[in-house]
Structures are given as structure tokens and as C-alpha cells.
């Protein structure tokens, strides 16, 4: 933010400006009472956050606050705590929970909806931006089904830290403004094994231009409610995709194409940084192509495309790392079906959907060329180079983040005909969990690939420095390793929030060296390998 913009910062609640286009322009549920039900013909139900007794601010994200034009003093005020814990609803807000459905693990699940998320309203900033503010864990809504509408501290810390870490990695994502303790205990059976325990309750304020999901459109299509389907899609296009022009049949196709392109980009980013969402149900897919709903997500440590952190997906691995791009394509096919009544041209939708797969491949190849520090992807050499890399990463437990970061240290000027395998691999040794395995055939295979890679670099012609600088821009040094979040959570449960703040600061600059934080750029410690919450997570949150 420029200096002369500081006087535009909101210092007090009265200065916040809301323009609630969603609730003003879309059909509302006529029922005003808050009880669980099926809601028809409406995009949302008005519902107030449930007040809490002893809210306490654990952290807020200054970067998000700035985006929203909120002053530091305001973010540290009691009013801020009151508003973002759900205790104080401002007169211009219009709290509501949205109706949506979704395919969960491949099957249509019917109505889901915001069961524990309440949109407060659309904040309009002094620079004209519009942001939906949403409290997650602020109490039951008509869509809460059999659950309580609350969130626990552990999952809220994970959402707060990860959404901000993703943003700073350059990955499209919903943001998190604040993390509060509700001051109230929440009962959870973390492992679904009949041992429910009380955990501290928490509330995160999430921020995005909109939280509209594939499932937000699917629900109306599934119910043959074409009128509401069209109202929601038209609203989405007018507010979030205004550059596509006035909604009509051709515009809906252009819109679907843009969702496909944005989703392809999102998948490329996840594959680049080693992020596994864990629950890619269609209700967790944002039409804006944002990472949405941080639940049992995880970060790839040793490179294993079949890995998923989600214990609910233990058998099928439907949402494992390597399958994410294909699953996104499957989800886009469900979105295409949902808007078919408005487009009425299966073939045209199919053709757009096909471009998702081709453009994902193209974007992925170009991203991989960046990860390897090549000026561009050259099919003649690089298809083979990338195939080989895929195999090399799986020969022995290899830390993905460290491998790519250290790869930048390879010396392009070396004489590969004389250098020994051991010397060649030296800069990468830190990436191997079992250093003792890196010998014999494995060593030969890895160094065989490294020789091919160095030759390719020599042909490419970049200097060591040029290559290192560009590689360090796409290969992060620091990611939110699964155990790191858990250490911060364990301390937070004991009342110490310093690790949350430390990780927040670290992850604001994931590509920088930050030598003082080197310990966070190390391999996952052995104790965390099979520890629950560090490598496996349940959906219970
Ligand atoms: P998720 O797996 O978190 O994406 O949630 C799937 C559905 O369950 C969504 O409709 C959520 O709103 C709902 N849900 C998840 N947790 C809760 C909860 N504690 N209370 C009410 N609804 C919930
Ligand atoms: Mg969800």
C-alpha cells in the first residue's frame, strides 16, 4: 500500500462499507428460523452467528488486513474481536449461509451447504475491491445437518496458516484474516473411534471475492431448478467475471472455459509446491479457481504420487497427490453437466472440457521446465527428461521440497564425463531420508539422470547464477510441513501462540533464504513420520 493510502484505512467499525450484492440480488430462503432443513429455490438462508462467551484473538494476518484497508489499531481493538468472533454484527452486514450440494468421493450427496460457515457480508474497500467476509465455526445454520456448526482450534490453526502460506507461495487461495479462540469447548471424535474429547473451539474469518463452489450450481441443476441456476450463474458472471460480457449461452461457454483454465492453473500450482488438498469433492472446488476448504490437507514430504493425508481416503486414494489434476477434470465434467440446461450444447461443453486436459498438460510442462531452471520446455528432450525425473524421485525416500531447492546448486560448468557419481549427487544428499540407500544401482540411476540434466542445462546456456535465481523463485525453501503445523497446534492448545506467529512470519517469505530459520527447511523429523496429525488426518474438525 502506498503511503498516501494510509489515511484511507478503516480505524473503526463504523467506517466499514458493505455492499451485499449476493443477498440483495439472489433469492433468499423465506424461512427465518434457524433449524436444519432442506432449502429449495434459494441461494442462501439468513442466519446470525452464535455469540460466544470469551473470544480471544490469537492472530490476524496484517497482509490481509491491508488488502481490506483495516488499520492495525482496528485489528487490535476489542471491536475487532467482537466482530470476527461473531459476537457483534454490524448494521450493514447481512449474515447468511449458502445452499450448495456436491459429489463427495464420486457420489452425489445432495444438499450440503454452509454447515458451519456464515458469510457476514461483502466488504467494499476504498480502492473499490469487494471481499466476502466469512466466519468459519460460528455456529449452526440450516445446513448443519447432524453437526454442531463449530470448528476446533487445531483445524482453525491449520486453515489460518496454510491459506496464508499458499498465498505467499503464489498459489490462488481463499485468505484468512483472523484466528480467534471462541472460549468454548467443542466435542470431537478425532479418529472416529468412539473416543470423543473436548477441544478448544475457534473461529477463522475467511476472505475471498466469493465462496461460490461447483456444488453451488450443481444443487439447482440436480433439482431441476433452472431458474435459480441461471440467477446464480448470471450473478457470478456479472460480479466475478465481468470481462466475459453480459450472460447468455455463448457467455456461459466462455465462463466454463475460464473456470477450466483457472482450475488447470490451480492444479499446476499444487503439483509445483507439493500440496495435497485431501478432499476434492465438488463442494470444495471454487469457481474462481481458488484453493478452498482447508481440511485434511498435507504437504508431500517424500515424493510419492500415491500419498494422501486423509484417513477417510485410505482405501481408494481417490484424492492422492498424483491424481489431483485428473480429479479436477472429473469435477469440471460435473460442473459442465450442471450448466448444461443453460448451454444446451453437450458437444460445445465437451470441447471446452477437453481443453482443460490439454492446457493442464501444457502449463504443467512449462512449470516443470521452470522448476528445473530451463528457459523453456522443449518436447524433443524434455518429455524424456521429465519421465526420468519422475522415476528418480521414487527410487528411495526423497524429500520433494529439498530436492528441487538443492537441484539449483548443481554446477552447470562441471565436466560430466569425469565427475564421479558421488560428487555429482553431493548437493542433493540432504534430500534423502535414507542416505545409506543412495549407492549401487540407485546411485547409478540418479546420477544417470543428473548427467542427462546437466547436459540439457549446458545446451540451454544459462549461467549457474541465472539458473539458481530463477529456480529459487518457483522452488520454495519453506513449506508448511505437516509436523510444523502440529507443533504449533500442540503449543497453542497449551496456551502458547508464539509458534503460530513464528510460522506465519516464516511462510510470508517461502522463497527467501532466511538463514535464521534453516531448521524449518530440514527433512521431516523421524518422530513425525507415522504420528497422527503429522502424516495422517481425519475430516473431523
Ligand atoms: P467439508 O468436508 O469440511 O468440506 O464439509 C462437508 C459438509 O459438511 C459441508 O456442508 C460443511 O458445511 C459440513 N460440515 C463440516 N463440519 C461441520 C460442522 N462441524 N458443523 C456443521 N456442518 C459441518
Ligand atoms: Mg467443504
Coordinates of C-alpha atoms and ligand atoms in Angstrom, one line a residue:
X1 CA 0.0 0.0 0.0
X2 CA 1.3 3.4 -0.9
X3 CA 1.8 6.0 1.9
X4 CA -0.9 8.3 0.9
X5 CA -3.4 5.4 1.1
X6 CA -2.9 5.0 4.8
X7 CA -5.5 7.7 5.5
X8 CA -8.0 5.5 3.7
X9 CA -7.6 2.8 6.4
X10 CA -10.6 2.0 8.5
X11 CA -9.9 2.8 12.1
X12 CA -13.3 1.9 13.4
X13 CA -16.3 -0.4 12.6
X14 CA -18.5 2.5 11.5
X15 CA -16.1 3.1 8.6
X16 CA -16.5 -0.4 7.1
X17 CA -18.6 -0.3 4.0
X18 CA -20.7 -3.2 2.9
X19 CA -22.4 -3.8 -0.4
X20 CA -24.3 -7.1 -0.1
X21 CA -24.9 -7.9 -3.8
X22 CA -25.3 -11.6 -3.2
X23 CA -28.1 -11.3 -0.7
X24 CA -29.7 -8.4 -2.4
X25 CA -29.8 -9.9 -5.9
X26 CA -30.3 -13.6 -5.3
X27 CA -33.4 -15.4 -3.9
X28 CA -33.4 -15.9 -0.2
X29 CA -34.9 -18.7 1.9
X30 CA -38.2 -17.3 3.2
X31 CA -37.8 -19.3 6.5
X32 CA -36.2 -17.0 9.1
X33 CA -35.8 -19.6 11.9
X34 CA -32.5 -21.4 12.3
X35 CA -33.3 -25.1 12.2
X36 CA -31.8 -27.9 10.0
X37 CA -33.8 -28.4 6.8
X38 CA -33.8 -28.8 3.0
X39 CA -33.9 -25.4 1.4
X40 CA -35.4 -25.1 -2.1
X41 CA -35.3 -22.3 -4.7
X42 CA -33.0 -20.1 -2.7
X43 CA -29.3 -19.4 -2.8
X44 CA -29.0 -18.8 0.9
X45 CA -30.6 -18.6 4.3
X46 CA -30.2 -15.6 6.6
X47 CA -28.7 -16.7 9.9
X48 CA -26.9 -15.0 12.8
X49 CA -23.6 -16.2 14.2
X50 CA -24.0 -17.8 17.6
X51 CA -22.5 -15.5 20.3
X52 CA -19.6 -16.9 22.3
X53 CA -18.6 -16.2 25.9
X54 CA -14.9 -15.5 25.9
X55 CA -13.5 -14.8 22.4
X56 CA -9.8 -14.1 22.2
X57 CA -7.6 -13.1 19.2
X58 CA -4.8 -15.5 18.6
X59 CA -3.5 -14.0 15.3
X60 CA -4.5 -11.8 12.4
X61 CA -2.9 -11.5 9.0
X62 CA -1.6 -8.0 8.5
X63 CA -1.3 -8.6 4.8
X64 CA -5.0 -9.4 4.5
X65 CA -5.9 -6.5 6.8
X66 CA -4.1 -4.2 4.5
X67 CA -5.9 -5.6 1.5
X68 CA -9.1 -4.9 3.3
X69 CA -7.9 -1.4 4.3
X70 CA -8.2 -2.2 8.0
X71 CA -5.8 -0.3 10.3
X72 CA -3.5 -2.0 12.7
X73 CA -5.2 -0.3 15.6
X74 CA -8.6 -1.6 14.5
X75 CA -7.3 -5.1 14.2
X76 CA -6.0 -5.0 17.7
X77 CA -9.2 -3.5 19.1
X78 CA -11.9 -5.2 21.1
X79 CA -14.4 -4.4 18.4
X80 CA -12.3 -6.5 16.0
X81 CA -12.6 -9.4 18.4
X82 CA -16.3 -8.9 18.8
X83 CA -16.9 -8.7 15.1
X84 CA -14.8 -11.6 13.9
X85 CA -15.8 -13.9 16.7
X86 CA -19.4 -13.4 15.6
X87 CA -20.4 -11.5 18.8
X88 CA -21.1 -8.2 17.0
X89 CA -23.0 -8.0 13.8
X90 CA -22.7 -4.5 12.2
X91 CA -25.9 -2.9 10.9
X92 CA -24.8 -3.1 7.2
X93 CA -23.8 -6.7 7.3
X94 CA -26.3 -9.4 6.2
X95 CA -25.2 -12.7 7.7
X96 CA -26.2 -15.8 5.7
X97 CA -25.3 -19.4 4.9
X98 CA -25.3 -20.5 1.3
X99 CA -27.0 -23.5 -0.1
X100 CA -24.9 -26.0 -2.1
X101 CA -24.6 -29.6 -3.0
X102 CA -21.8 -31.7 -4.2
X103 CA -20.3 -35.0 -5.3
X104 CA -18.4 -36.5 -2.3
X105 CA -15.9 -39.2 -3.1
X106 CA -17.6 -39.7 -6.5
X107 CA -21.2 -39.9 -5.4
X108 CA -23.9 -37.2 -5.5
X109 CA -24.5 -36.2 -1.8
X110 CA -27.5 -33.9 -2.3
X111 CA -27.8 -30.7 -0.2
X112 CA -24.7 -29.8 1.9
X113 CA -24.5 -26.0 2.2
X114 CA -22.6 -23.8 4.7
X115 CA -23.0 -26.0 7.8
X116 CA -20.5 -24.0 9.8
X117 CA -19.7 -21.0 7.7
X118 CA -21.6 -17.8 7.9
X119 CA -20.9 -15.0 5.4
X120 CA -21.1 -11.7 7.2
X121 CA -21.3 -9.5 4.0
X122 CA -19.4 -8.1 1.1
X123 CA -16.9 -5.5 2.3
X124 CA -16.2 -2.8 -0.2
X125 CA -12.8 -1.2 0.2
X126 CA -11.7 2.3 -0.5
X127 CA -9.9 1.1 -3.6
X128 CA -13.2 -0.4 -4.9
X129 CA -12.4 -4.1 -4.2
X130 CA -15.2 -6.4 -3.0
X131 CA -14.5 -9.1 -0.5
X132 CA -16.9 -11.6 1.1
X133 CA -16.1 -12.0 4.8
X134 CA -16.9 -15.4 6.2
X135 CA -16.7 -16.8 9.7
X136 CA -15.9 -20.5 9.9
X137 CA -17.0 -22.2 13.1
X138 CA -19.6 -19.5 14.1
X139 CA -22.4 -21.9 15.0
X140 CA -25.2 -23.9 13.4
X141 CA -27.0 -23.0 10.3
X142 CA -30.0 -24.6 8.4
X143 CA -27.3 -26.6 6.5
X144 CA -25.5 -28.0 9.6
X145 CA -27.3 -31.4 9.2
X146 CA -26.2 -33.6 12.1
X147 CA -23.3 -31.5 13.2
X148 CA -22.7 -28.5 15.5
X149 CA -21.6 -25.7 13.2
X150 CA -18.3 -25.3 15.2
X151 CA -14.7 -25.6 14.5
X152 CA -11.8 -26.7 16.7
X153 CA -8.5 -24.9 17.3
X154 CA -6.4 -27.5 15.6
X155 CA -8.2 -27.3 12.2
X156 CA -8.5 -23.5 12.5
X157 CA -4.8 -23.1 13.0
X158 CA -4.2 -25.3 10.0
X159 CA -6.6 -23.2 7.9
X160 CA -5.2 -19.9 9.0
X161 CA -1.6 -20.8 8.5
X162 CA -2.0 -22.8 5.3
X163 CA -4.2 -20.3 3.4
X164 CA -1.6 -17.6 4.1
X165 CA 1.3 -19.8 3.3
X166 CA -0.3 -20.7 0.0
X167 CA -0.9 -17.1 -0.9
X168 CA 2.7 -16.2 -0.3
X169 CA 3.8 -19.2 -2.4
X170 CA 1.8 -17.6 -5.2
X171 CA -1.0 -20.3 -5.2
X172 CA -4.5 -19.0 -5.7
X173 CA -6.4 -19.4 -2.5
X174 CA -9.1 -18.0 -0.1
X175 CA -7.4 -15.9 2.6
X176 CA -7.6 -15.8 6.3
X177 CA -8.0 -12.5 8.2
X178 CA -8.1 -13.7 11.8
X179 CA -7.9 -16.6 14.1
X180 CA -9.9 -16.5 17.3
X181 CA -10.5 -18.7 20.3
X182 CA -14.2 -18.9 20.9
X183 CA -13.5 -19.6 24.6
X184 CA -15.9 -22.6 24.4
X185 CA -15.1 -26.3 24.3
X186 CA -16.1 -28.4 21.3
X187 CA -16.7 -32.1 21.5
X188 CA -14.9 -34.1 18.7
X189 CA -14.1 -37.7 18.0
X190 CA -10.9 -37.0 16.1
X191 CA -10.3 -40.6 14.9
X192 CA -13.9 -41.7 14.7
X193 CA -13.1 -44.4 17.2
X194 CA -15.7 -43.6 19.9
X195 CA -13.3 -41.6 22.0
X196 CA -14.7 -38.1 21.8
X197 CA -12.9 -35.4 23.6
X198 CA -13.4 -31.7 24.4
X199 CA -11.2 -29.4 22.4
X200 CA -10.8 -25.6 22.3
X201 CA -13.2 -24.1 19.9
X202 CA -12.0 -21.5 17.3
X203 CA -13.3 -19.2 14.6
X204 CA -11.4 -18.2 11.4
X205 CA -12.5 -15.2 9.3
X206 CA -12.0 -16.3 5.7
X207 CA -11.9 -13.8 2.9
X208 CA -12.5 -14.2 -0.8
X209 CA -14.2 -12.4 -3.7
X210 CA -16.7 -15.2 -3.5
X211 CA -17.1 -18.6 -2.0
X212 CA -19.2 -20.0 -4.8
X213 CA -18.4 -23.7 -5.4
X214 CA -19.0 -26.1 -8.3
X215 CA -21.6 -27.6 -5.9
X216 CA -23.4 -24.2 -5.6
X217 CA -24.5 -24.5 -9.2
X218 CA -24.9 -28.3 -9.1
X219 CA -27.6 -28.2 -6.4
X220 CA -30.0 -26.3 -8.6
X221 CA -29.4 -28.4 -11.6
X222 CA -29.9 -31.6 -9.6
X223 CA -33.2 -30.2 -8.5
X224 CA -34.2 -29.1 -12.0
X225 CA -34.4 -25.6 -10.7
X226 CA -33.1 -23.9 -13.9
X227 CA -34.4 -20.5 -12.9
X228 CA -32.2 -20.3 -9.7
X229 CA -29.3 -22.0 -11.5
X230 CA -29.4 -19.2 -14.1
X231 CA -29.8 -16.4 -11.4
X232 CA -26.7 -17.7 -9.6
X233 CA -24.6 -18.1 -12.7
X234 CA -25.6 -14.7 -14.1
X235 CA -24.7 -13.1 -10.7
X236 CA -21.4 -14.9 -10.7
X237 CA -20.5 -13.8 -14.2
X238 CA -21.6 -10.2 -13.6
X239 CA -19.7 -9.8 -10.3
X240 CA -16.7 -12.1 -10.6
X241 CA -16.2 -12.4 -14.4
X242 CA -17.4 -9.0 -15.7
X243 CA -14.9 -9.2 -18.5
X244 CA -16.8 -12.0 -20.1
X245 CA -19.7 -9.7 -21.0
X246 CA -23.5 -10.0 -20.5
X247 CA -24.6 -13.5 -19.6
X248 CA -26.1 -15.6 -22.5
X249 CA -25.5 -19.0 -24.0
X250 CA -22.2 -18.1 -25.5
X251 CA -21.1 -16.3 -22.4
X252 CA -21.8 -19.4 -20.3
X253 CA -19.4 -21.3 -22.5
X254 CA -16.7 -18.6 -22.2
X255 CA -17.3 -18.8 -18.4
X256 CA -16.9 -22.5 -18.3
X257 CA -13.7 -22.2 -20.4
X258 CA -12.3 -19.7 -17.9
X259 CA -13.2 -21.9 -14.9
X260 CA -11.3 -24.8 -16.7
X261 CA -8.3 -22.6 -17.3
X262 CA -8.2 -21.3 -13.8
X263 CA -8.6 -24.8 -12.4
X264 CA -5.8 -26.0 -14.6
X265 CA -3.6 -23.3 -13.3
X266 CA -4.5 -24.2 -9.7
X267 CA -3.6 -27.8 -10.3
X268 CA -0.3 -26.9 -11.7
X269 CA 0.5 -24.8 -8.6
X270 CA -0.5 -27.6 -6.3
X271 CA 1.8 -30.0 -8.2
X272 CA 4.6 -27.4 -8.1
X273 CA 4.6 -27.0 -4.4
X274 CA 3.6 -30.5 -3.3
X275 CA 0.2 -29.6 -1.9
X276 CA -2.4 -32.3 -1.4
X277 CA -5.9 -31.0 -0.7
X278 CA -7.2 -34.2 0.6
X279 CA -11.0 -33.8 -0.1
X280 CA -11.5 -32.6 -3.7
X281 CA -15.3 -33.1 -3.5
X282 CA -17.1 -30.8 -5.9
X283 CA -18.4 -28.8 -2.9
X284 CA -14.8 -27.9 -2.2
X285 CA -14.0 -26.6 -5.7
X286 CA -14.1 -22.8 -6.1
X287 CA -15.5 -21.5 -9.4
X288 CA -12.7 -18.8 -9.1
X289 CA -10.0 -21.4 -9.1
X290 CA -9.0 -20.8 -5.5
X291 CA -7.8 -23.4 -3.1
X292 CA -10.8 -23.7 -0.8
X293 CA -11.7 -25.5 2.4
X294 CA -8.5 -26.5 4.2
X295 CA -9.3 -29.8 5.9
X296 CA -7.2 -32.9 6.0
X297 CA -4.7 -31.4 3.5
X298 CA -1.0 -32.2 3.6
X299 CA 2.4 -31.4 2.0
X300 CA 4.3 -34.0 0.1
X301 CA 7.5 -34.8 2.0
X302 CA 8.9 -37.9 0.5
X303 CA 7.9 -37.8 -3.2
X304 CA 5.0 -40.3 -3.6
X305 CA 2.3 -39.5 -6.1
X306 CA 0.0 -42.1 -4.3
X307 CA 0.1 -40.3 -1.0
X308 CA -2.9 -38.8 0.7
X309 CA -3.0 -37.4 4.2
X310 CA -6.8 -38.1 4.5
X311 CA -7.5 -41.2 6.6
X312 CA -11.1 -41.3 5.1
X313 CA -9.4 -41.9 1.7
X314 CA -7.0 -44.5 3.0
X315 CA -8.5 -47.3 0.9
X316 CA -9.1 -45.7 -2.5
X317 CA -6.5 -42.9 -2.6
X318 CA -9.0 -41.0 -4.8
X319 CA -7.6 -37.7 -3.8
X320 CA -3.9 -38.6 -3.6
X321 CA -1.2 -36.1 -4.9
X322 CA -0.8 -37.6 -8.3
X323 CA -4.5 -37.9 -9.2
X324 CA -5.4 -34.3 -8.3
X325 CA -5.3 -32.9 -11.9
X326 CA -7.5 -35.8 -13.2
X327 CA -9.9 -35.4 -10.3
X328 CA -10.2 -31.7 -11.1
X329 CA -11.1 -32.7 -14.7
X330 CA -13.8 -35.1 -13.3
X331 CA -15.2 -32.3 -11.1
X332 CA -15.2 -29.9 -14.1
X333 CA -17.2 -32.5 -16.0
X334 CA -19.8 -32.4 -13.2
X335 CA -19.8 -28.7 -13.4
X336 CA -20.4 -28.9 -17.2
X337 CA -23.4 -31.2 -16.6
X338 CA -24.7 -28.7 -14.1
X339 CA -24.8 -25.8 -16.5
X340 CA -25.9 -27.9 -19.5
X341 CA -29.6 -26.8 -19.1
X342 CA -28.3 -23.2 -19.8
X343 CA -26.0 -24.0 -22.6
X344 CA -27.9 -26.8 -24.3
X345 CA -24.9 -27.9 -26.3
X346 CA -23.2 -31.0 -25.0
X347 CA -20.6 -31.1 -27.7
X348 CA -19.5 -27.5 -27.2
X349 CA -19.2 -28.1 -23.4
X350 CA -17.2 -31.3 -24.1
X351 CA -14.8 -29.4 -26.4
X352 CA -14.2 -26.9 -23.7
X353 CA -13.7 -29.6 -21.1
X354 CA -11.1 -31.3 -23.4
X355 CA -9.1 -28.1 -23.4
X356 CA -8.8 -28.4 -19.6
X357 CA -6.7 -31.6 -20.1
X358 CA -4.6 -30.2 -23.0
X359 CA -4.0 -26.9 -21.3
X360 CA -3.2 -28.5 -17.9
X361 CA -0.5 -30.6 -19.7
X362 CA 1.0 -27.6 -21.4
X363 CA 1.0 -25.5 -18.3
X364 CA 2.4 -28.4 -16.3
X365 CA 5.3 -28.9 -18.7
X366 CA 6.1 -25.3 -18.7
X367 CA 6.0 -25.2 -14.9
X368 CA 8.3 -28.2 -14.7
X369 CA 10.8 -26.5 -17.1
X370 CA 10.8 -23.6 -14.6
X371 CA 11.4 -26.0 -11.7
X372 CA 14.4 -27.4 -13.5
X373 CA 15.6 -23.9 -14.4
X374 CA 15.2 -24.3 -18.1
X375 CA 14.4 -21.3 -20.3
X376 CA 11.5 -23.2 -21.9
X377 CA 10.1 -26.7 -22.3
X378 CA 11.5 -28.5 -25.4
X379 CA 9.4 -31.6 -26.2
X380 CA 12.3 -33.4 -28.1
X381 CA 14.4 -33.6 -25.0
X382 CA 12.2 -32.8 -22.0
X383 CA 9.4 -35.3 -22.2
X384 CA 12.1 -37.9 -21.7
X385 CA 13.8 -35.8 -19.0
X386 CA 10.6 -35.4 -17.0
X387 CA 9.7 -39.1 -17.3
X388 CA 13.2 -40.0 -16.0
X389 CA 12.9 -37.4 -13.1
X390 CA 9.6 -39.0 -12.0
X391 CA 11.3 -42.4 -11.7
X392 CA 14.4 -41.0 -10.0
X393 CA 12.3 -39.2 -7.3
X394 CA 10.7 -42.6 -6.4
X395 CA 13.8 -44.7 -6.1
X396 CA 14.3 -44.0 -2.5
X397 CA 12.5 -41.7 0.0
X398 CA 13.2 -38.3 -1.4
X399 CA 12.1 -35.0 0.1
X400 CA 10.4 -33.2 -2.8
X401 CA 10.9 -29.6 -1.5
X402 CA 14.6 -30.2 -0.6
X403 CA 15.3 -32.0 -3.9
X404 CA 14.2 -29.1 -6.1
X405 CA 15.7 -26.5 -3.9
X406 CA 19.1 -28.2 -3.8
X407 CA 19.0 -29.0 -7.5
X408 CA 19.7 -25.3 -8.1
X409 CA 23.2 -25.9 -6.5
X410 CA 24.3 -28.3 -9.3
X411 CA 27.2 -26.8 -11.2
X412 CA 26.4 -26.5 -14.8
X413 CA 30.0 -26.0 -15.7
X414 CA 31.2 -29.3 -14.5
X415 CA 32.8 -31.8 -16.8
X416 CA 30.3 -34.6 -16.6
X417 CA 32.5 -37.2 -18.3
X418 CA 35.0 -37.1 -15.5
X419 CA 32.9 -36.3 -12.4
X420 CA 32.1 -39.3 -10.2
X421 CA 28.5 -40.3 -9.3
X422 CA 29.2 -39.4 -5.6
X423 CA 30.5 -35.9 -6.4
X424 CA 27.6 -35.3 -8.8
X425 CA 24.9 -36.2 -6.3
X426 CA 26.6 -34.4 -3.4
X427 CA 24.4 -31.2 -3.4
X428 CA 21.3 -33.3 -3.2
X429 CA 22.2 -35.6 -0.4
X430 CA 20.2 -33.6 2.1
X431 CA 17.0 -34.5 0.3
X432 CA 17.4 -38.2 1.0
X433 CA 15.7 -39.7 4.1
X434 CA 17.8 -42.9 3.9
X435 CA 21.2 -41.6 2.8
X436 CA 22.6 -45.2 3.1
X437 CA 20.2 -46.3 0.3
X438 CA 21.9 -43.9 -2.2
X439 CA 24.5 -46.3 -3.5
X440 CA 24.9 -49.1 -6.1
X441 CA 22.1 -49.2 -8.6
X442 CA 20.1 -46.4 -7.0
X443 CA 23.1 -44.0 -7.1
X444 CA 23.8 -45.0 -10.7
X445 CA 20.2 -44.3 -11.8
X446 CA 20.0 -40.9 -10.0
X447 CA 23.3 -39.8 -11.3
X448 CA 22.5 -41.1 -14.8
X449 CA 19.5 -38.7 -14.8
X450 CA 21.6 -35.9 -13.3
X451 CA 24.1 -36.3 -16.2
X452 CA 21.3 -36.0 -18.7
X453 CA 20.0 -32.9 -16.8
X454 CA 23.4 -31.2 -16.7
X455 CA 23.8 -31.8 -20.5
X456 CA 20.4 -30.3 -21.1
X457 CA 21.4 -27.2 -18.9
X458 CA 24.7 -26.8 -20.9
X459 CA 22.7 -26.8 -24.1
X460 CA 20.3 -24.3 -22.6
X461 CA 23.1 -21.9 -21.9
X462 CA 22.1 -20.2 -18.6
X463 CA 24.8 -19.4 -16.1
X464 CA 24.7 -21.0 -12.6
X465 CA 23.6 -17.8 -11.1
X466 CA 20.9 -17.1 -13.6
X467 CA 19.5 -20.6 -13.2
X468 CA 19.7 -20.5 -9.4
X469 CA 17.9 -17.2 -9.1
X470 CA 15.0 -18.4 -11.4
X471 CA 14.8 -21.8 -9.8
X472 CA 14.6 -20.2 -6.3
X473 CA 11.6 -18.3 -7.5
X474 CA 9.5 -21.4 -8.1
X475 CA 11.0 -24.0 -5.7
X476 CA 10.2 -22.8 -2.2
X477 CA 12.7 -23.3 0.6
X478 CA 9.9 -23.4 3.2
X479 CA 6.5 -25.0 3.1
X480 CA 4.1 -25.8 6.0
X481 CA 5.4 -29.2 6.6
X482 CA 2.7 -31.4 8.3
X483 CA 4.6 -31.7 11.6
X484 CA 5.3 -27.9 11.7
X485 CA 1.6 -27.1 11.9
X486 CA 1.1 -29.8 14.5
X487 CA 3.9 -28.4 16.8
X488 CA 2.2 -25.0 16.6
X489 CA -1.1 -26.6 17.4
X490 CA 0.2 -28.6 20.4
X491 CA 1.7 -25.4 21.8
X492 CA -1.5 -23.4 21.1
X493 CA -3.6 -25.9 22.9
X494 CA -1.3 -25.4 25.9
X495 CA -1.9 -21.6 25.6
X496 CA 1.3 -20.6 23.8
X497 CA 0.7 -19.0 20.4
X498 CA 4.3 -18.0 19.7
X499 CA 4.9 -20.8 17.2
X500 CA 1.9 -19.8 15.2
X501 CA 3.3 -16.3 14.9
X502 CA 6.7 -17.6 14.0
X503 CA 5.4 -19.9 11.3
X504 CA 3.3 -17.1 9.9
X505 CA 6.4 -14.8 9.6
X506 CA 8.5 -17.6 8.1
X507 CA 5.9 -18.5 5.5
X508 CA 5.4 -14.9 4.4
X509 CA 8.8 -15.4 2.5
X510 CA 8.9 -19.0 1.4
X511 CA 11.4 -18.5 -1.4
X512 CA 13.9 -16.4 0.6
X513 CA 16.9 -18.0 2.3
X514 CA 16.0 -16.7 5.9
X515 CA 19.1 -18.4 7.3
X516 CA 17.9 -18.0 10.9
X517 CA 15.0 -20.3 10.1
X518 CA 17.1 -23.0 8.4
X519 CA 15.8 -25.7 10.8
X520 CA 12.4 -25.4 9.1
X521 CA 13.9 -26.3 5.8
X522 CA 15.1 -29.6 7.0
X523 CA 13.6 -33.0 6.3
X524 CA 10.6 -34.2 8.4
X525 CA 11.9 -35.5 11.7
X526 CA 11.7 -39.2 12.2
X527 CA 9.2 -39.0 15.1
X528 CA 6.7 -37.3 12.8
X529 CA 6.7 -40.0 10.1
X530 CA 3.8 -42.0 11.3
X531 CA 2.4 -39.8 14.0
X532 CA -1.3 -39.0 13.7
X533 CA -1.9 -35.4 12.6
X534 CA 1.6 -35.2 11.3
X535 CA 1.1 -37.6 8.4
X536 CA -2.5 -38.7 8.6
X537 CA -5.5 -36.6 9.3
X538 CA -9.2 -37.2 9.6
X539 CA -12.0 -35.0 8.3
X540 CA -13.1 -34.4 11.9
X541 CA -12.5 -30.7 12.5
Ligands
LIG1 P1 -16.1 -30.5 4.5 O1 -15.8 -31.9 4.4 O2 -15.5 -29.7 5.6 O3 -15.9 -29.8 3.2 O4 -17.7 -30.4 4.8 C1 -18.7 -31.0 4.1 C2 -20.0 -30.5 4.5 O5 -20.2 -30.8 5.9 C3 -20.2 -29.0 4.3 O6 -21.6 -28.8 4.0 C4 -19.9 -28.5 5.7 O7 -20.5 -27.2 5.9 C5 -20.4 -29.5 6.6 N1 -19.7 -29.6 7.9 C6 -18.5 -29.9 8.2 N2 -18.2 -29.8 9.5 C7 -19.3 -29.3 10.1 C8 -19.7 -29.0 11.4 N3 -18.8 -29.1 12.5 N4 -20.9 -28.5 11.6 C9 -21.8 -28.4 10.6 N5 -21.5 -28.7 9.4 C10 -20.3 -29.2 9.1
LIG2 MG1 -16.2 -28.1 2.4

